[in-house]
Amino acid sequence: MEINKLNGSLNGEIRVPGDKSISHRSVILASISEGKTQVKNFLMGEDCLDTIKCFRKLGVKIEIKEREVLIHGVGINGLKKPDGPLYAGNSGTTIRLLTGLLSGQSFETTILGDDSLSKRPMERITKPLSLMGADLNCNEDKYPPIVIKPVDKLNGIKYKQSKASAQVKSSIMLAGLYTDDDILINQPEISRDHTERMMKYFGVDIKVDGKKIYMNGKKEKLKSRNIFVPGDISSAAFYIIAALIIKDSHIVIKDVGINPTRTGIIDVMLEMGANIRVSNKRVVNEEELGDIEVKYSKLKSVEIGGDIIPRIIDEIPIIALAANFAKGKTIIKDAEELKVKESNRIDTVCYELNKMGMDITPTEDGMIINGGKKLKGAKVDSKGDHRIAMMLAVAGFISEGKTYISNFNSVNVSNPNFIKIFNSICHIWVEKNWIFIYNLSVKKKRRIMMKNKLPIALSNRHVHLSQEDIEKLFGKGYELTPIKDLSQPGQFACEEKVDLVGPKRTIQGVRVLGPARSQSQVEVSLSDGFTLGVKVPVKGSGSLEGTPKITLKGPKGQVELDQGLIAAARHIHMSVDDAEEFGVEDKQIVKIKTYGPRSLIFENVLVRVREDFALEMHVDVEEGNAAGLKNCEEVEIIR
Ligand code: S3P
């Protein structure tokens, strides 16, 4: 992804996708409850979708409709043995919570993950679960895959956590649903408490007293309840910080979860001098939510550590960036946990932000930032970590020049609409593989190219007609009827169709494209040539000299063209500006690389430059299919 410095400010109202932690838990608890649960505003990110796939494999019927999920609970003992391993993808929450839940089942399961998850530590859950009697096996005793074997009985546990972790306590609590003994968990600091709240909401007898969590031996059945998932404050964090550091910004983020175990980002930023206000507070399904208003602010440095860390654990990458815009030295400590997240977040944040000009030094348990440096665009890498990708994009918006972020797609893990939401407040938007920025200060639309990339269009067989031939085919004085604009300015598809009559066969109903041209021309594929019984030459549009004849049949008459049947040569339309940006000239022949399972290189592609051309490569449907391409897919010029 290529990001340019943003010249405008951020203004307006947005909503962020549903909370990731709550979305996961809604699927887990609803699956083992009695009855149907409807979950609104579910996060359709890759992590939560992986949790859904796991439960489907465990025999739970789950329907997805836009942002709504309907879960047909199977009851506490209704899960079925899956027909293969469960795949948790990139999601630590999925594997850790499911291991707890599946420790108490009467069948064996294996849970796998992607490369990143396969390097993340699991002893933190296997240790307490084994103390409860679970039979678990990991790779090298600590990494996924985890093999979970059935046991006769799980025991209760009194567990003192050495580190605060919501995933660990939740794993124990879920296993705790499958024992008649009591559970007591003692936390060093309070981590996010969504499991506790949702279990209570589903009717589980669970008590929380400060840092202690108790579950009563006798377990009630879970009763299905409908859920609204508040917006994810961890996703909101990127917009909050962007608005705080981009001049003149003023945004409101509606319906965000403000559960106090998650609002550390607001507390830290208030301490840094931020202008943030939370209003419209209310509670749904045991979770608080509200609207967060943020205005551009002058920030000051802080020291962050101790019991706030679990409340900002996922926001530290973006807080580190914010610290560059604060006067003085910001110190983040007690956060060694960052080393075992989706990437080693201490190393990745420091290494990538240093490249952009920040003065940031990693320490054993955090980082030190000397604020006030001017940032410059750079080639950076998210290391496949969604939160790093989003933080680097915000850094790119405020850096001089271009920032290239590799592995940007990881944003799909928690916010597939990350750029789209920014579009709505900073007037950046993506159209056919181009990023547009509306520069508020000069009121001008500026386009940023994704290096050497352009969209492709597949042309179906069609006919261009002279006015004289239009009248012969459709009647005297006839005018074409436009039904749809084409991407090239002034060009349109018409309602009218004609038949192509060849020596062998006729092809019926071929679309006419407008407006009328000086000479008629028929563009077909090579296979169409076989159908018609004519050897069709590959030619550039308008180069009709010596091309085969063809007969056209319309409702009012027939035209015998003595030349004009061609298979259009591959070509690219582009404007003078595009040509300059790509470094090519009119009539130049280039190569085009395509992507996907049938990727190939198209040679002999003609560049056609004209001031008003819209950037697009054209091939016919037959060629497009050979490369497995669809309209608007991205291809790349290579030389
Ligand atoms: C999560 C807990 C946190 C957090 C993760 C989601 C959860 O991890 O970093 O993104 O949903 O329980 P830890 O429990 O490992 O601190």
Short mmCIF file of C-alpha atoms in Angstrom, two decimals, residues 61-545:
data_model
loop_
_atom_site.label_atom_id
_atom_site.label_comp_id
_atom_site.label_asym_id
_atom_site.label_seq_id
_atom_site.Cartn_x
_atom_site.Cartn_y
_atom_site.Cartn_z
CA LYS A 61 -25.15 -23.84 12.58
CA ILE A 62 -24.08 -20.21 12.13
CA GLU A 63 -25.65 -17.91 9.56
CA ILE A 64 -23.99 -14.66 8.41
CA LYS A 65 -26.00 -11.74 7.01
CA GLU A 66 -24.05 -8.54 6.35
CA ARG A 67 -22.98 -7.45 9.85
CA GLU A 68 -25.32 -9.80 11.63
CA VAL A 69 -24.68 -13.34 12.76
CA LEU A 70 -27.29 -15.87 13.82
CA ILE A 71 -25.99 -18.71 16.00
CA HIS A 72 -28.09 -21.80 16.62
CA GLY A 73 -26.78 -22.87 20.04
CA VAL A 74 -26.30 -26.59 20.63
CA GLY A 75 -26.19 -26.47 24.44
CA ILE A 76 -23.28 -26.99 26.82
CA ASN A 77 -22.78 -30.64 25.78
CA GLY A 78 -23.88 -30.38 22.15
CA LEU A 79 -20.58 -29.79 20.31
CA LYS A 80 -19.61 -32.54 17.85
CA LYS A 81 -16.20 -34.00 17.01
CA PRO A 82 -14.85 -32.02 14.00
CA ASP A 83 -13.84 -33.98 10.90
CA GLY A 84 -10.32 -32.52 10.96
CA PRO A 85 -8.16 -29.94 12.74
CA LEU A 86 -9.64 -26.55 13.63
CA TYR A 87 -7.86 -23.56 12.06
CA ALA A 88 -7.44 -20.46 14.24
CA GLY A 89 -5.57 -18.46 11.54
CA ASN A 90 -3.81 -15.45 13.07
CA SER A 91 -5.98 -15.35 16.16
CA GLY A 92 -4.51 -15.88 19.62
CA THR A 93 -7.92 -15.35 21.18
CA THR A 94 -9.46 -18.16 19.10
CA ILE A 95 -6.83 -20.77 19.91
CA ARG A 96 -6.50 -19.90 23.60
CA LEU A 97 -10.21 -19.62 24.38
CA LEU A 98 -11.10 -22.70 22.36
CA THR A 99 -8.43 -24.79 24.04
CA GLY A 100 -10.10 -24.06 27.37
CA LEU A 101 -13.56 -24.87 26.05
CA LEU A 102 -12.46 -28.03 24.23
CA SER A 103 -10.53 -29.39 27.23
CA GLY A 104 -13.87 -30.39 28.69
CA GLN A 105 -15.30 -32.21 25.63
CA SER A 106 -15.67 -35.94 25.13
CA PHE A 107 -13.77 -35.96 21.81
CA GLU A 108 -10.27 -35.17 20.61
CA THR A 109 -9.46 -31.96 18.69
CA THR A 110 -6.40 -30.33 17.18
CA ILE A 111 -6.12 -26.55 16.74
CA LEU A 112 -3.66 -25.05 14.23
CA GLY A 113 -2.72 -21.51 13.27
CA ASP A 114 -0.85 -19.51 10.63
CA ASP A 115 2.95 -18.96 10.74
CA SER A 116 2.71 -16.10 13.23
CA LEU A 117 0.33 -17.93 15.58
CA SER A 118 2.46 -21.07 15.36
CA LYS A 119 5.28 -19.12 17.05
CA ARG A 120 3.18 -17.72 19.92
CA PRO A 121 3.46 -19.19 23.43
CA MET A 122 0.73 -21.49 24.68
CA GLU A 123 2.21 -22.67 28.02
CA ARG A 124 0.35 -19.81 29.67
CA ILE A 125 -2.89 -21.71 29.01
CA THR A 126 -1.68 -25.31 28.95
CA LYS A 127 -0.21 -24.88 32.46
CA PRO A 128 -3.43 -23.93 34.30
CA LEU A 129 -5.59 -26.19 32.11
CA SER A 130 -3.30 -29.15 32.84
CA LEU A 131 -3.64 -28.36 36.55
CA MET A 132 -7.37 -28.76 35.97
CA GLY A 133 -6.69 -32.21 34.54
CA ALA A 134 -6.80 -31.38 30.82
CA ASP A 135 -4.78 -33.58 28.46
CA LEU A 136 -2.96 -31.17 26.13
CA ASN A 137 0.00 -31.53 23.79
CA CYS A 138 1.83 -28.74 21.95
CA ASN A 139 4.69 -28.49 19.54
CA GLU A 140 7.91 -28.33 21.62
CA ASP A 141 5.59 -28.15 24.66
CA LYS A 142 4.64 -24.56 23.93
CA TYR A 143 3.62 -23.79 20.35
CA PRO A 144 0.55 -24.63 18.25
CA PRO A 145 -0.74 -27.01 17.00
CA ILE A 146 -2.43 -27.98 20.26
CA VAL A 147 -3.85 -31.49 20.53
CA ILE A 148 -6.65 -31.73 23.10
CA LYS A 149 -7.63 -35.22 24.27
CA PRO A 150 -10.77 -36.03 26.24
CA VAL A 151 -10.40 -36.71 29.98
CA ASP A 152 -12.80 -38.36 32.46
CA LYS A 153 -13.13 -35.28 34.60
CA LEU A 154 -11.86 -31.72 34.84
CA ASN A 155 -11.12 -30.36 38.33
CA GLY A 156 -11.63 -26.91 39.74
CA ILE A 157 -8.67 -24.63 40.25
CA LYS A 158 -7.43 -21.79 42.42
CA TYR A 159 -5.12 -19.97 40.08
CA LYS A 160 -2.92 -16.98 40.71
CA GLN A 161 -2.00 -15.48 37.35
CA SER A 162 1.60 -14.31 37.15
CA LYS A 163 0.77 -11.93 34.26
CA ALA A 164 -2.49 -10.20 33.51
CA SER A 165 -4.08 -11.88 30.48
CA ALA A 166 -7.70 -11.94 29.40
CA GLN A 167 -7.08 -14.86 27.08
CA VAL A 168 -5.64 -16.99 29.89
CA LYS A 169 -8.37 -16.26 32.43
CA SER A 170 -11.05 -16.76 29.74
CA SER A 171 -9.54 -20.11 28.78
CA ILE A 172 -9.75 -21.24 32.42
CA MET A 173 -13.31 -19.89 32.78
CA LEU A 174 -14.46 -21.74 29.66
CA ALA A 175 -12.91 -24.99 30.89
CA GLY A 176 -14.58 -24.17 34.21
CA LEU A 177 -17.99 -24.63 32.58
CA TYR A 178 -17.12 -28.34 32.34
CA THR A 179 -16.30 -29.05 35.99
CA ASP A 180 -18.53 -29.33 39.06
CA ASP A 181 -15.77 -27.88 41.22
CA ASP A 182 -15.24 -24.21 42.08
CA ILE A 183 -12.95 -21.93 40.10
CA LEU A 184 -11.02 -19.02 41.59
CA ILE A 185 -8.77 -16.82 39.48
CA ASN A 186 -6.64 -14.12 41.05
CA GLN A 187 -5.30 -11.48 38.64
CA PRO A 188 -2.19 -9.34 39.21
CA GLU A 189 -3.92 -6.48 37.37
CA ILE A 190 -7.38 -6.40 35.85
CA SER A 191 -7.37 -7.36 32.17
CA ARG A 192 -10.34 -7.00 29.82
CA ASP A 193 -13.39 -8.62 31.40
CA HIS A 194 -15.66 -9.34 28.42
CA THR A 195 -15.85 -13.08 29.23
CA GLU A 196 -16.98 -12.38 32.79
CA ARG A 197 -19.63 -9.93 31.60
CA MET A 198 -20.92 -12.12 28.79
CA MET A 199 -21.04 -15.25 30.94
CA LYS A 200 -23.14 -13.31 33.45
CA TYR A 201 -25.37 -12.13 30.58
CA PHE A 202 -25.84 -15.75 29.46
CA GLY A 203 -26.81 -16.79 33.01
CA VAL A 204 -23.57 -18.30 34.34
CA ASP A 205 -23.08 -17.97 38.11
CA ILE A 206 -19.89 -15.94 38.15
CA LYS A 207 -18.76 -13.32 40.65
CA VAL A 208 -16.08 -10.69 40.30
CA ASP A 209 -14.56 -9.01 43.33
CA GLY A 210 -11.76 -6.63 42.35
CA LYS A 211 -9.01 -8.79 40.89
CA LYS A 212 -10.70 -12.07 41.91
CA ILE A 213 -13.08 -14.12 39.78
CA TYR A 214 -15.21 -16.93 41.28
CA MET A 215 -17.24 -19.54 39.43
CA ASN A 216 -19.60 -21.67 41.42
CA GLY A 217 -19.26 -25.46 41.12
CA LYS A 218 -22.88 -26.03 40.05
CA LYS A 219 -23.22 -24.76 36.47
CA GLU A 220 -26.50 -23.55 35.05
CA LYS A 221 -27.34 -24.02 31.40
CA LEU A 222 -26.40 -20.99 29.28
CA LYS A 223 -29.48 -19.22 27.92
CA SER A 224 -29.16 -17.62 24.47
CA ARG A 225 -29.39 -13.82 24.53
CA ASN A 226 -29.19 -11.27 21.70
CA ILE A 227 -26.05 -9.18 21.51
CA PHE A 228 -25.07 -5.81 20.06
CA VAL A 229 -21.29 -5.61 19.68
CA PRO A 230 -20.04 -2.09 20.47
CA GLY A 231 -17.43 -0.52 18.16
CA ASP A 232 -13.89 -1.68 18.92
CA ILE A 233 -11.94 0.91 20.89
CA SER A 234 -8.74 -0.74 19.66
CA SER A 235 -9.79 0.08 16.06
CA ALA A 236 -11.03 3.52 17.12
CA ALA A 237 -7.56 4.19 18.58
CA PHE A 238 -6.08 4.76 15.10
CA TYR A 239 -8.67 7.42 14.24
CA ILE A 240 -8.37 8.97 17.72
CA ILE A 241 -4.60 9.39 17.41
CA ALA A 242 -4.80 10.51 13.75
CA ALA A 243 -7.28 13.25 14.73
CA LEU A 244 -5.09 14.30 17.67
CA ILE A 245 -1.96 14.72 15.54
CA ILE A 246 -3.37 16.00 12.23
CA LYS A 247 -3.92 19.75 12.44
CA ASP A 248 -7.47 21.17 12.56
CA SER A 249 -9.05 17.72 12.92
CA HIS A 250 -12.32 17.23 14.76
CA ILE A 251 -14.07 13.86 14.65
CA VAL A 252 -16.73 11.91 16.52
CA ILE A 253 -16.60 8.12 16.72
CA LYS A 254 -20.07 6.78 17.49
CA ASP A 255 -21.08 3.74 19.55
CA VAL A 256 -17.62 2.70 20.74
CA GLY A 257 -17.17 0.20 23.57
CA ILE A 258 -15.96 2.04 26.68
CA ASN A 259 -15.72 -0.87 29.08
CA PRO A 260 -13.30 0.53 31.72
CA THR A 261 -10.91 -2.40 31.19
CA ARG A 262 -10.37 -1.11 27.65
CA THR A 263 -10.29 2.67 27.93
CA GLY A 264 -6.63 3.04 28.90
CA ILE A 265 -6.01 4.78 25.57
CA ILE A 266 -8.37 7.60 26.58
CA ASP A 267 -6.74 7.92 30.03
CA VAL A 268 -3.23 8.00 28.56
CA MET A 269 -4.14 10.55 25.91
CA LEU A 270 -5.95 12.76 28.45
CA GLU A 271 -2.78 12.71 30.53
CA MET A 272 -0.86 13.73 27.41
CA GLY A 273 -3.12 16.77 27.10
CA ALA A 274 -5.55 15.49 24.48
CA ASN A 275 -8.91 17.10 23.85
CA ILE A 276 -11.16 14.01 24.07
CA ARG A 277 -14.72 13.85 25.36
CA VAL A 278 -16.96 10.83 25.82
CA SER A 279 -20.71 11.37 25.67
CA ASN A 280 -23.98 9.49 25.18
CA LYS A 281 -22.87 6.74 27.58
CA ARG A 282 -25.13 3.73 27.93
CA VAL A 283 -25.05 -0.02 28.57
CA VAL A 284 -26.03 -2.88 26.25
CA ASN A 285 -25.63 -6.54 27.08
CA GLU A 286 -23.53 -5.73 30.19
CA GLU A 287 -21.09 -3.62 28.12
CA GLU A 288 -20.78 0.19 28.23
CA LEU A 289 -20.66 2.18 25.02
CA GLY A 290 -20.56 5.84 24.07
CA ASP A 291 -19.47 8.41 21.49
CA ILE A 292 -15.87 9.63 21.51
CA GLU A 293 -15.19 13.18 20.31
CA VAL A 294 -11.59 14.08 19.47
CA LYS A 295 -10.01 17.40 18.50
CA TYR A 296 -6.48 18.14 17.29
CA SER A 297 -4.38 18.79 20.42
CA LYS A 298 -0.92 19.80 21.47
CA LEU A 299 0.45 16.79 23.35
CA LYS A 300 2.98 16.40 26.13
CA SER A 301 5.11 13.40 27.01
CA VAL A 302 4.25 10.86 29.75
CA GLU A 303 5.57 7.81 31.53
CA ILE A 304 3.38 4.80 31.00
CA GLY A 305 3.68 1.56 32.98
CA GLY A 306 2.20 -0.58 35.74
CA ASP A 307 -1.44 -1.56 35.94
CA ILE A 308 -2.54 0.53 32.96
CA ILE A 309 -0.58 -1.73 30.56
CA PRO A 310 -3.27 -4.48 30.23
CA ARG A 311 -5.78 -1.69 29.49
CA ILE A 312 -3.71 -0.38 26.53
CA ILE A 313 -1.90 -3.52 25.45
CA ASP A 314 -3.19 -3.44 21.85
CA GLU A 315 -2.91 0.35 21.55
CA ILE A 316 0.78 0.72 22.41
CA PRO A 317 1.96 0.82 18.75
CA ILE A 318 -0.27 3.82 17.99
CA ILE A 319 0.52 5.48 21.37
CA ALA A 320 4.22 5.19 20.42
CA LEU A 321 3.51 7.13 17.24
CA ALA A 322 1.50 9.75 19.17
CA ALA A 323 4.49 10.22 21.49
CA ASN A 324 6.46 11.66 18.57
CA PHE A 325 4.00 14.55 18.54
CA ALA A 326 4.43 15.20 22.25
CA LYS A 327 7.03 17.52 23.65
CA GLY A 328 9.72 15.67 25.61
CA LYS A 329 10.55 12.05 26.40
CA THR A 330 7.83 9.41 26.62
CA ILE A 331 8.70 6.16 28.39
CA ILE A 332 6.64 2.99 27.98
CA LYS A 333 7.58 0.19 30.41
CA ASP A 334 6.22 -3.05 31.92
CA ALA A 335 5.04 -4.08 28.47
CA GLU A 336 7.32 -7.05 27.66
CA GLU A 337 4.09 -8.88 26.68
CA LEU A 338 4.31 -6.96 23.39
CA LYS A 339 7.09 -9.30 22.29
CA VAL A 340 4.67 -12.21 21.88
CA LYS A 341 1.82 -10.51 20.04
CA GLU A 342 1.09 -10.94 16.29
CA SER A 343 4.71 -9.76 15.82
CA ASN A 344 7.37 -8.72 18.32
CA ARG A 345 5.72 -5.32 18.71
CA ILE A 346 8.59 -3.72 20.63
CA ASP A 347 11.08 -4.49 17.85
CA THR A 348 8.74 -3.91 14.90
CA VAL A 349 7.39 -0.57 16.15
CA CYS A 350 10.86 0.78 16.93
CA TYR A 351 12.55 -0.50 13.78
CA GLU A 352 9.87 0.72 11.36
CA LEU A 353 9.28 4.11 13.04
CA ASN A 354 13.01 4.78 13.17
CA LYS A 355 13.04 4.41 9.38
CA MET A 356 10.45 7.19 9.21
CA GLY A 357 12.63 9.54 11.25
CA MET A 358 11.37 8.97 14.81
CA ASP A 359 13.75 8.87 17.73
CA ILE A 360 12.49 5.67 19.34
CA THR A 361 14.59 3.11 21.22
CA PRO A 362 13.50 -0.37 22.24
CA THR A 363 14.01 -1.46 25.84
CA GLU A 364 13.57 -4.85 27.52
CA ASP A 365 9.97 -4.07 28.48
CA GLY A 366 8.90 -1.21 26.26
CA MET A 367 10.34 1.78 24.42
CA ILE A 368 11.57 5.33 24.84
CA ILE A 369 10.50 8.07 22.45
CA ASN A 370 12.02 11.52 22.14
CA GLY A 371 9.20 13.54 20.62
CA GLY A 372 9.19 16.34 18.09
CA LYS A 373 10.88 14.72 15.09
CA LYS A 374 9.77 15.47 11.54
CA LEU A 375 8.61 12.27 9.89
CA LYS A 376 9.46 11.28 6.33
CA GLY A 377 7.90 8.61 4.16
CA ALA A 378 9.83 5.34 3.92
CA LYS A 379 9.54 1.73 2.82
CA VAL A 380 8.16 0.00 5.89
CA ASP A 381 6.88 -3.47 6.72
CA SER A 382 3.94 -4.36 8.94
CA LYS A 383 5.43 -7.86 9.41
CA GLY A 384 1.89 -9.13 8.80
CA ASP A 385 0.71 -7.53 12.05
CA HIS A 386 -2.62 -5.71 11.59
CA ARG A 387 -2.08 -3.13 14.32
CA ILE A 388 1.39 -2.26 13.00
CA ALA A 389 0.01 -1.90 9.44
CA MET A 390 -2.66 0.58 10.62
CA MET A 391 -0.20 2.52 12.80
CA LEU A 392 2.22 2.84 9.85
CA ALA A 393 -0.60 4.10 7.61
CA VAL A 394 -1.39 6.85 10.15
CA ALA A 395 2.35 7.65 10.28
CA GLY A 396 2.31 7.82 6.46
CA PHE A 397 -0.53 10.37 6.49
CA ILE A 398 1.60 12.75 8.54
CA SER A 399 5.01 12.11 6.90
CA GLU A 400 6.65 14.11 4.15
CA GLY A 401 6.60 12.17 0.84
CA LYS A 402 5.44 8.65 0.14
CA THR A 403 5.25 5.71 2.52
CA TYR A 404 5.15 2.19 1.13
CA ILE A 405 3.75 -0.38 3.55
CA SER A 406 4.29 -4.03 2.75
CA ASN A 407 1.95 -6.73 4.06
CA PHE A 408 -0.77 -4.10 4.47
CA ASN A 409 -3.53 -6.67 3.90
CA SER A 410 -3.15 -7.81 7.48
CA VAL A 411 -5.56 -4.95 8.37
CA ASN A 412 -8.32 -7.39 7.35
CA VAL A 413 -7.75 -9.20 10.64
CA SER A 414 -9.49 -6.48 12.64
CA ASN A 415 -10.67 -3.72 10.31
CA PRO A 416 -11.20 -4.55 6.63
CA ASN A 417 -12.67 -1.03 6.23
CA PHE A 418 -9.65 0.75 7.68
CA ILE A 419 -8.98 2.94 4.59
CA LYS A 420 -12.66 3.30 3.69
CA ILE A 421 -13.41 4.82 7.10
CA PHE A 422 -10.50 7.24 6.70
CA ASN A 423 -11.92 8.11 3.26
CA SER A 424 -15.10 9.32 4.83
CA ILE A 425 -13.34 11.85 7.08
CA CYS A 426 -10.17 12.81 5.27
CA HIS A 427 -11.39 12.63 1.75
CA ILE A 428 -9.10 9.86 0.69
CA TRP A 429 -10.86 7.29 -1.39
CA VAL A 430 -10.01 4.38 -3.59
CA GLU A 431 -11.38 4.10 -7.10
CA LYS A 432 -10.29 1.38 -9.45
CA ASN A 433 -6.97 0.83 -7.72
CA TRP A 434 -6.12 4.50 -7.43
CA ILE A 435 -6.10 6.32 -4.15
CA PHE A 436 -7.55 9.81 -4.34
CA ILE A 437 -6.97 12.48 -1.76
CA TYR A 438 -9.06 15.59 -1.52
CA ASN A 439 -6.71 18.27 -0.35
CA LEU A 440 -8.88 20.52 1.78
CA SER A 441 -6.36 23.36 1.89
CA VAL A 442 -6.19 23.81 -1.90
CA LYS A 443 -9.61 22.24 -2.59
CA LYS A 444 -8.14 19.96 -5.24
CA LYS A 445 -8.43 16.25 -5.89
CA ARG A 446 -5.06 14.57 -6.12
CA ARG A 447 -4.45 11.03 -7.25
CA ILE A 448 -1.83 8.71 -5.84
CA MET A 449 -0.72 5.82 -7.93
CA MET A 450 -0.21 2.37 -6.54
CA LYS A 451 3.13 1.86 -8.16
CA ASN A 452 2.88 0.70 -11.80
CA LYS A 453 -0.57 -0.77 -11.21
CA LEU A 454 -3.66 -0.24 -13.35
CA PRO A 455 -7.11 -1.78 -13.68
CA ILE A 456 -8.10 -4.16 -16.45
CA ALA A 457 -11.35 -4.28 -18.43
CA LEU A 458 -12.56 -7.28 -20.45
CA SER A 459 -14.32 -6.33 -23.70
CA ASN A 460 -17.10 -8.51 -24.98
CA ARG A 461 -17.71 -8.73 -28.74
CA HIS A 462 -19.18 -5.43 -29.98
CA VAL A 463 -19.83 -3.24 -32.99
CA HIS A 464 -19.04 0.43 -33.76
CA LEU A 465 -21.16 1.90 -36.55
CA SER A 466 -21.03 4.86 -38.92
CA GLN A 467 -24.19 7.01 -39.00
CA GLU A 468 -24.84 5.78 -42.54
CA ASP A 469 -24.76 2.13 -41.42
CA ILE A 470 -26.90 2.92 -38.33
CA GLU A 471 -29.61 4.20 -40.66
CA LYS A 472 -29.32 1.19 -42.99
CA LEU A 473 -29.69 -1.21 -40.04
CA PHE A 474 -32.22 0.63 -37.88
CA GLY A 475 -34.05 2.96 -40.27
CA LYS A 476 -33.73 6.46 -41.72
CA GLY A 477 -32.76 9.22 -39.26
CA TYR A 478 -32.25 6.65 -36.48
CA GLU A 479 -30.20 7.62 -33.43
CA LEU A 480 -28.54 5.20 -31.01
CA THR A 481 -30.06 4.78 -27.54
CA PRO A 482 -27.38 4.95 -24.78
CA ILE A 483 -28.02 2.63 -21.79
CA LYS A 484 -24.73 2.75 -19.91
CA ASP A 485 -21.63 4.95 -19.86
CA LEU A 486 -18.33 3.18 -20.49
CA SER A 487 -15.15 4.05 -18.66
CA GLN A 488 -13.66 6.00 -21.58
CA PRO A 489 -15.19 9.48 -21.62
CA GLY A 490 -18.05 9.96 -24.11
CA GLN A 491 -18.33 6.23 -24.92
CA PHE A 492 -21.51 4.32 -24.11
CA ALA A 493 -23.19 0.95 -24.55
CA CYS A 494 -26.43 1.09 -26.58
CA GLU A 495 -29.71 -0.68 -26.40
CA GLU A 496 -29.28 -1.68 -30.06
CA LYS A 497 -27.94 -5.05 -31.13
CA VAL A 498 -27.12 -6.55 -34.54
CA ASP A 499 -26.45 -10.05 -35.89
CA LEU A 500 -23.07 -10.91 -37.43
CA VAL A 501 -23.54 -13.13 -40.47
CA GLY A 502 -20.45 -15.15 -41.41
CA PRO A 503 -19.92 -17.70 -44.17
CA LYS A 504 -20.29 -20.54 -41.65
CA ARG A 505 -22.65 -19.32 -38.91
CA THR A 506 -24.39 -16.25 -37.51
CA ILE A 507 -23.71 -14.71 -34.10
CA GLN A 508 -26.88 -13.07 -32.85
CA GLY A 509 -27.46 -10.05 -30.66
CA VAL A 510 -24.08 -8.29 -30.67
CA ARG A 511 -24.09 -5.02 -28.69
CA VAL A 512 -23.59 -1.70 -30.52
CA LEU A 513 -21.34 0.85 -28.79
CA GLY A 514 -21.78 4.59 -29.33
CA PRO A 515 -21.30 7.27 -30.41
CA ALA A 516 -21.32 6.83 -34.22
CA ARG A 517 -17.85 6.67 -35.79
CA SER A 518 -16.49 7.64 -39.22
CA GLN A 519 -16.23 3.96 -40.24
CA SER A 520 -17.93 0.83 -38.95
CA GLN A 521 -15.83 -1.75 -37.13
CA VAL A 522 -16.65 -5.14 -35.60
CA GLU A 523 -14.55 -6.44 -32.68
CA VAL A 524 -14.77 -10.16 -31.88
CA SER A 525 -12.63 -12.84 -30.24
CA LEU A 526 -10.63 -15.40 -32.20
CA SER A 527 -13.16 -18.09 -31.20
CA ASP A 528 -15.94 -15.93 -32.64
CA GLY A 529 -13.92 -15.99 -35.89
CA PHE A 530 -14.15 -19.82 -35.91
CA THR A 531 -17.90 -19.63 -35.31
CA LEU A 532 -18.34 -17.16 -38.17
CA GLY A 533 -15.96 -19.11 -40.43
CA VAL A 534 -13.52 -16.20 -40.93
CA LYS A 535 -9.83 -15.92 -39.99
CA VAL A 536 -9.85 -12.78 -37.85
CA PRO A 537 -6.68 -10.65 -37.74
CA VAL A 538 -5.44 -9.02 -34.49
CA LYS A 539 -5.45 -5.26 -35.18
CA GLY A 540 -5.45 -1.94 -33.39
CA SER A 541 -8.78 -0.10 -33.36
CA GLY A 542 -9.23 1.88 -36.59
CA SER A 543 -6.53 -0.03 -38.54
CA LEU A 544 -8.99 -1.67 -40.88
CA GLU A 545 -6.95 -1.76 -44.11
#
